[in-house]
XYZ file of C-alpha atoms in Angstrom:
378
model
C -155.146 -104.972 -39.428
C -152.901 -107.860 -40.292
C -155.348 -110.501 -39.602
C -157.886 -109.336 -41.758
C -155.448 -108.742 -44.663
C -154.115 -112.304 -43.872
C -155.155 -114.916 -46.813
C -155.243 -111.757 -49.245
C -153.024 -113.257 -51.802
C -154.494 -116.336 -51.907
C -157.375 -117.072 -54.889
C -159.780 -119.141 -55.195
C -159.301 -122.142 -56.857
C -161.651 -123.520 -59.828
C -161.292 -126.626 -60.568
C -161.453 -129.063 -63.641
C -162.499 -132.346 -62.239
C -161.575 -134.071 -65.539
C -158.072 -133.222 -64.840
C -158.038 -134.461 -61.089
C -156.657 -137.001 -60.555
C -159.471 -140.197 -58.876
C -159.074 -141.230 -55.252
C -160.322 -143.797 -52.611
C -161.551 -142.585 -49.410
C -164.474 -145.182 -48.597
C -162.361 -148.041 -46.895
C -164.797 -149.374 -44.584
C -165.591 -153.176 -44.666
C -168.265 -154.244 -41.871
C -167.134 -157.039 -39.594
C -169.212 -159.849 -39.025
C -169.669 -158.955 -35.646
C -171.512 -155.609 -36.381
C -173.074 -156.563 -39.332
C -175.226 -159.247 -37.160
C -175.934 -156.478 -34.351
C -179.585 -155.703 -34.590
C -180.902 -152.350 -35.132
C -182.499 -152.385 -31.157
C -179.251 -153.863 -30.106
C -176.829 -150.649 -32.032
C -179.995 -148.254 -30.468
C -179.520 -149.236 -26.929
C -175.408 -149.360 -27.147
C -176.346 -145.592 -28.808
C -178.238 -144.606 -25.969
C -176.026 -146.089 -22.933
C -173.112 -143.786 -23.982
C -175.187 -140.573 -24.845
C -175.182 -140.739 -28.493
C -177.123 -139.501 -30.820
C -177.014 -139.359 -34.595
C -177.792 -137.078 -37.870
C -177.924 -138.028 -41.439
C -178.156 -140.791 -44.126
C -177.094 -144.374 -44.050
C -174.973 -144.089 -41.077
C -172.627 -147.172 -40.360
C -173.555 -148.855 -36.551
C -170.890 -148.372 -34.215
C -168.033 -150.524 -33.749
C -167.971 -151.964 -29.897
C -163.777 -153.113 -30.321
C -160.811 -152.248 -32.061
C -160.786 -155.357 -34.226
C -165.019 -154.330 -35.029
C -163.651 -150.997 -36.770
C -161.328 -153.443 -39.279
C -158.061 -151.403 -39.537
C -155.534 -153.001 -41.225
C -153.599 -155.136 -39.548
C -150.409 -152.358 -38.912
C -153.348 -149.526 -37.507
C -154.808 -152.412 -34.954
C -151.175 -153.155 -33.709
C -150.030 -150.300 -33.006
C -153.220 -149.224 -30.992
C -152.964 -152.869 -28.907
C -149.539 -152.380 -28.081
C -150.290 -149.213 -26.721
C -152.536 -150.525 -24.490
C -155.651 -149.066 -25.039
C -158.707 -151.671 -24.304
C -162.024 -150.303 -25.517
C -163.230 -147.441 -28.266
C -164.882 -144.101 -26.895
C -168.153 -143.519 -27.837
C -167.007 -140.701 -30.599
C -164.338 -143.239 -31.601
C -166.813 -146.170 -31.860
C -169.396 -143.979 -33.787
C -166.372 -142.077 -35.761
C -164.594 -144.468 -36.740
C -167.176 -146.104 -39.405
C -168.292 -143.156 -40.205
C -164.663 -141.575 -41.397
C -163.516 -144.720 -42.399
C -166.416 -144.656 -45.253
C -165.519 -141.764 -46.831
C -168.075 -139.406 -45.685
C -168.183 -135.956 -44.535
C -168.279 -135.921 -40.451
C -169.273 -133.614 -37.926
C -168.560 -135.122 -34.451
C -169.717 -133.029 -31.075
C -168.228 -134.300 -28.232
C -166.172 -132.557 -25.274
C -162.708 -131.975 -25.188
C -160.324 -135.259 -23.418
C -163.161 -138.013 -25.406
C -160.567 -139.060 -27.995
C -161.578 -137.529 -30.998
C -158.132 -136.770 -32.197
C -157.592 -140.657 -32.524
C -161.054 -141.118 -34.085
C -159.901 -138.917 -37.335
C -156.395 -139.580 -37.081
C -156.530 -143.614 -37.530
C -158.543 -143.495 -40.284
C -156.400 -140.688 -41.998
C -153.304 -143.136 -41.746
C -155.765 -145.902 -43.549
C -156.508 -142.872 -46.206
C -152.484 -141.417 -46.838
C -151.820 -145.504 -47.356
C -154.327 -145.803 -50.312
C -153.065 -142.846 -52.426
C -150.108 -142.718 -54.605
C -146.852 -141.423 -53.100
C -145.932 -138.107 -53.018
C -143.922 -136.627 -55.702
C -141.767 -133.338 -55.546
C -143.414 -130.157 -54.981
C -146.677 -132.111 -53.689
C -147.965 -130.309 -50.826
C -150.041 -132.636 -47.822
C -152.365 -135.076 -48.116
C -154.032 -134.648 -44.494
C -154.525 -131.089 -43.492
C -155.921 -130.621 -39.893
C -156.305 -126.925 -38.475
C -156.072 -126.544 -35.159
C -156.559 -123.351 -33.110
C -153.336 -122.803 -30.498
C -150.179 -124.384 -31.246
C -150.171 -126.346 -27.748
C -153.350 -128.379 -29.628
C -151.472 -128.665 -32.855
C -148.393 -130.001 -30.841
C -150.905 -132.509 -29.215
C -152.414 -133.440 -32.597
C -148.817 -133.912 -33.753
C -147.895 -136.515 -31.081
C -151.050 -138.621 -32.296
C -150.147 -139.071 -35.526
C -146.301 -139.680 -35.053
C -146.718 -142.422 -32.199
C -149.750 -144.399 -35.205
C -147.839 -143.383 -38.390
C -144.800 -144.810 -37.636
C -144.742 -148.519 -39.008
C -146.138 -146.644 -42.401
C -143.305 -144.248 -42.391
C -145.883 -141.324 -42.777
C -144.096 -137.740 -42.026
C -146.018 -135.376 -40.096
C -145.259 -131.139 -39.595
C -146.688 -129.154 -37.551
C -146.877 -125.423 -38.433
C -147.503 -122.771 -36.209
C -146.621 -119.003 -35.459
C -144.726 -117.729 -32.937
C -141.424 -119.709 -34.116
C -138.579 -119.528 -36.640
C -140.559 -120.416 -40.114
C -137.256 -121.922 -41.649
C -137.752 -125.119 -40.038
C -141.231 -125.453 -40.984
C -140.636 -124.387 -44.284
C -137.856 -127.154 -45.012
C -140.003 -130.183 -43.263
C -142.466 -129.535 -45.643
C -140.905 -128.388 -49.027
C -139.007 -132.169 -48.228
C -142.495 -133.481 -48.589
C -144.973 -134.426 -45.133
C -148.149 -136.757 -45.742
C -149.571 -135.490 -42.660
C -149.460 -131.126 -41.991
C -151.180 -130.086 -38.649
C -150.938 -126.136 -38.843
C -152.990 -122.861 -37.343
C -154.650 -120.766 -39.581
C -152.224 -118.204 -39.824
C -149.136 -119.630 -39.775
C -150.146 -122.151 -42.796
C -151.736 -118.902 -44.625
C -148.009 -117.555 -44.535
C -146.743 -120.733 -45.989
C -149.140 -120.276 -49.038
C -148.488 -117.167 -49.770
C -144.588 -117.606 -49.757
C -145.287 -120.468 -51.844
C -143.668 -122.517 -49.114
C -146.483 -125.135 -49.930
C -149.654 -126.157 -51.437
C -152.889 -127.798 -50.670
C -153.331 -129.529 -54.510
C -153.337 -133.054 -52.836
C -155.430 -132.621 -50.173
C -157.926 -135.298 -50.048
C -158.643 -135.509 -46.093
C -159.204 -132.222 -44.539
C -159.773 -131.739 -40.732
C -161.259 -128.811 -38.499
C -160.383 -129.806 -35.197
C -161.783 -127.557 -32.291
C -164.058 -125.982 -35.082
C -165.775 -123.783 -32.611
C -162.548 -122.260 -30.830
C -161.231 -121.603 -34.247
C -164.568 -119.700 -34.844
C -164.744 -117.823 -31.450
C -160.512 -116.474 -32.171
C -161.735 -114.964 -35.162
C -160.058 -117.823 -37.588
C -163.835 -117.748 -39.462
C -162.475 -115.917 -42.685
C -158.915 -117.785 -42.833
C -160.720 -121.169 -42.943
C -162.517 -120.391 -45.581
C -159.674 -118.831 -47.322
C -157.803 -122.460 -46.820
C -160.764 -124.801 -47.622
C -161.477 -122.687 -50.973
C -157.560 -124.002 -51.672
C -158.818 -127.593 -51.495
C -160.301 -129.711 -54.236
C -163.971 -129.917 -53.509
C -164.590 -133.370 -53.637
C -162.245 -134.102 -50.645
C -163.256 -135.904 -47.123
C -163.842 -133.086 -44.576
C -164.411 -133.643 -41.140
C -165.213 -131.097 -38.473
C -165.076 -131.881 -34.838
C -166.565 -129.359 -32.017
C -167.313 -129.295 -28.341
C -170.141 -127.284 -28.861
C -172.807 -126.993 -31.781
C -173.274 -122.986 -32.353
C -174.976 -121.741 -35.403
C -171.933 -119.953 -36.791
C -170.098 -123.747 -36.751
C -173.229 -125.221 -37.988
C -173.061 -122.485 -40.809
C -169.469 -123.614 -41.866
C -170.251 -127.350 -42.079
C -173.637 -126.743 -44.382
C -171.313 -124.362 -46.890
C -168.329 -126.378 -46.764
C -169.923 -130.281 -46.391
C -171.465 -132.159 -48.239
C -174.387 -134.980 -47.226
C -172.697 -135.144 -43.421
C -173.384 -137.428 -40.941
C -173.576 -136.129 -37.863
C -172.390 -137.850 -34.152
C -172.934 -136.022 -30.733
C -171.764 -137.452 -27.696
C -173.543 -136.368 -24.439
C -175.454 -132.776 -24.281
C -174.673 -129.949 -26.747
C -175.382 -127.356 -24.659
C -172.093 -125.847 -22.974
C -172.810 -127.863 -19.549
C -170.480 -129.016 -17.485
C -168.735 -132.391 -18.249
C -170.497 -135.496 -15.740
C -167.132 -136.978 -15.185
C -166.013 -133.295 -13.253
C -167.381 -132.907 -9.809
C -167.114 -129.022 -9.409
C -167.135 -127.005 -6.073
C -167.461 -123.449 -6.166
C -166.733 -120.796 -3.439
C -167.642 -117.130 -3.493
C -165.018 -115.267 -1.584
C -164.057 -111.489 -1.088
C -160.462 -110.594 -2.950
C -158.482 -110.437 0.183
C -159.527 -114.223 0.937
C -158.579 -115.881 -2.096
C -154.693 -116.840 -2.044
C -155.170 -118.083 1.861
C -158.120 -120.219 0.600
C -155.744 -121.465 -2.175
C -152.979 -122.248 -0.020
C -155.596 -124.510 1.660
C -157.165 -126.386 -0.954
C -153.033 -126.645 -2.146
C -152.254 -128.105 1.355
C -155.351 -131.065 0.802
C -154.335 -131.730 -2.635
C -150.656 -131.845 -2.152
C -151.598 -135.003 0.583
C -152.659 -136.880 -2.178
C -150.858 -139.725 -4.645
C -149.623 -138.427 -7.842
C -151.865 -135.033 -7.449
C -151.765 -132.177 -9.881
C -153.104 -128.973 -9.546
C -153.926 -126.637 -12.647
C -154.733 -123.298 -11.364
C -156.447 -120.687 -14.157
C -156.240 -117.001 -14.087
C -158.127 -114.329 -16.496
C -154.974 -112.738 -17.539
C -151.217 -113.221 -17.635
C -149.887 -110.859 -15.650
C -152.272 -112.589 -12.275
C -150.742 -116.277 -13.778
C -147.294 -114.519 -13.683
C -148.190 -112.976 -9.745
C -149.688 -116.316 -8.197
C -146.531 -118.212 -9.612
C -144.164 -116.308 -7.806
C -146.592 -115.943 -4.537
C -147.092 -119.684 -4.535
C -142.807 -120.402 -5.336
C -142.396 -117.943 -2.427
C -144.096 -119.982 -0.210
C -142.433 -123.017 -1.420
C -144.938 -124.870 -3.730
C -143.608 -126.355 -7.153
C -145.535 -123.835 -9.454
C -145.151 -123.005 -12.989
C -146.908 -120.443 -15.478
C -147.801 -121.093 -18.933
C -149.353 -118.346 -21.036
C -149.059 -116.481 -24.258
C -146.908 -114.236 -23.519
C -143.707 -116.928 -23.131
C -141.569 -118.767 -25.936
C -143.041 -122.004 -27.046
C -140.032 -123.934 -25.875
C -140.766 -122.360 -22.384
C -144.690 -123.643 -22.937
C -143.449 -127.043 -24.181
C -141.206 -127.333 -21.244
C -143.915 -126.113 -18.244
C -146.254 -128.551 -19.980
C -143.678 -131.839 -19.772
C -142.774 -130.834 -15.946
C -146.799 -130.943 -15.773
C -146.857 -134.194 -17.184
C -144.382 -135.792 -15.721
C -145.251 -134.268 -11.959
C -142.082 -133.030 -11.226
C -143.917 -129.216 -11.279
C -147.308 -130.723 -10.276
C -148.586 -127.227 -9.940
C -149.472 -125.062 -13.234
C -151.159 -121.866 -13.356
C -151.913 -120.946 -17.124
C -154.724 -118.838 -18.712
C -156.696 -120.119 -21.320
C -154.075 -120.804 -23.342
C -154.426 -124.332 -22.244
C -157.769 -124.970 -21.572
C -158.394 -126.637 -24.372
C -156.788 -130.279 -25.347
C -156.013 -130.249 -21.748
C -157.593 -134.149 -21.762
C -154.338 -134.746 -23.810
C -152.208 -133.822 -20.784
C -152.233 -136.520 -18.288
């Protein structure tokens, strides 16, 4: 089985800490603003947005961009995108990444977590020395389906750009050559899959020496594909005393497993529940139907929706081949319906996806291919 074999000819690494070379990571200053908050004042702000929190010395929460104290390039960039408050993971995250300690942040999928590890990695790559030849990254996020790591990717290119920081994403199903070149030419920033960056390893394509800010996004998908032993395999590449920080929807034992072994004196943030209940901001209506009914009822609700400004319908099936069928019943009938699964190219995924975005094929029937990161869509 190739998965199992995969990582095989990697070793794990012991290290010398006299020969490493010392790095920053704490680059949290408290503004003025939070430092004056009271402790009743930080538990009620806590407890409006559903947050609760784990560990030692945790920083308050920042209530505004300019509270977090990014340099002035990170804080421009996220103005002049428009964005006007934090998220709760974001206003809780961001002190806590930004002062060099190891995170675990629960929180469901569409909250912004990808921002609230990827600003403070820009603040990180900016305070080490440049890379030299051969270096390998000095972020590493793993992500669990390309479509997130494509996601990820668009993050970190729209807030690295005034620092010039290169980003890569590697993941299977593609040509490796291109991946290969982007990062033997040197990327700050590598966003990969398990296996895919496993390959790159082994074929000495690059190396994880000058990793200093290592990310687990989606922690508990990664678990629940079977990625468990390939993680480890990676993170045993990485110097030990590096910042890791784990995000997760959900808080199962196996995840809670990795963090303890793999951590080190965490802080912990949960936003909302960590049970696997339904997100508040959802309203859900469910109708049991025979077989026969279900397409006519579809058509229906289809008919209601398509009535509506600037609607979008995302239709999931269990496998590919009923995506595939309900695609070409629904473009039969006329409706602007597309299929995205794992069975088609990743060009072909990257395209359905932008014709979703953009509402010009406001209709997308996928399995769960892209059910996660789907927050990242609209």
């Amino acid at each position: 089985d190739r998965m199992s074999n995969l990582g095989s000819g990697l070793v794990k690494q012991e290290w010398d800490f006299s020969k490493l070379h010392k790095f920053e990571k704490n680059f949290y200053r408290e503004h003025p603003n939070v430092v004056s908050r009271s402790m009743i004042e930080v538990e009620e702000y806590r407890k409006f947005h559903d947050m609760k929190v784990f560990g030692r010395d945790i920083p308050k929460p920042v209530e505004t961009f300019e509270e977090a104290n990014f340099p002035a390039y990170v804080l421009k960039e996220v103005l002049d995108l428009g964005f006007k408050a934090p998220t709760p993971i974001q206003s809780q995250g961001w002190p806590m990444a930004l002062s060099g300690r190891d995170v675990v942040g629960i929180a469901e999928t569409g909250s912004g977590k990808t921002l609230a590890y990827c600003l403070p990695a820009i603040v990180h790559i900016n305070a080490q020395p440049f890379l030299e030849p051969g270096d390998g990254p000095i972020v590493l996020i793993l992500a669990p389906t390309r479509e997130l790591a494509v996601q990820i990717q668009q993050e970190c290119t729209k807030f690295g750009k005034s620092s010039k920081i290169k980003n890569t994403c590697v993941y299977g199903g593609v040509p490796k050559g291109p991946q290969s070149r982007e990062l033997s030419q040197g990327v700050e920033i590598c966003i990969a899959t398990p296996g895919r960056l496993i390959d790159m390893l082994e074929s000495r394509r690059t190396n994880l020496r000058r990793v200093t800010y290592l990310v687990l996004d989606e922690a508990d998908r990664m678990l629940d594909m079977g990625f468990e032993p390939q993680i480890r395999k990676i993170v045993d590449q990485i110097r030990p005393d590096r910042q890791t920080l784990m995000w997760s929807a959900t808080w199962p034992k196996e995840v809670k497993k990795l963090a303890e072994d793999y951590l080190h004196d965490f802080i912990q943030v949960n936003i909302g529940s960590l049970d696997l209940s339904a997100s508040h901001n959802i309203t859900q209506i469910v109708e049991v139907c025979a077989e026969y009914e279900k397409r006519a009822k579809l058509v229906k609700h289809l008919e209601r929706i398509m009535d509506q400004k600037d609607n979008k319908t995302l239709i999931f099936t269990g496998t590919k081949r009923t995506a595939d069928e309900i695609t070409k019943y629904l473009r039969q009938d006329g409706w602007p319906a597309l299929a995205i699964h794992g069975d088609k190219a990743q060009s072909e995924r990257d395209w359905v996806l932008s014709e979703f975005r953009s509402g010009k094929s406001p209709i997308m029937v996928a399995t769960d291919v892209a059910s996660r990161g789907i927050g990242m869509i609209y």
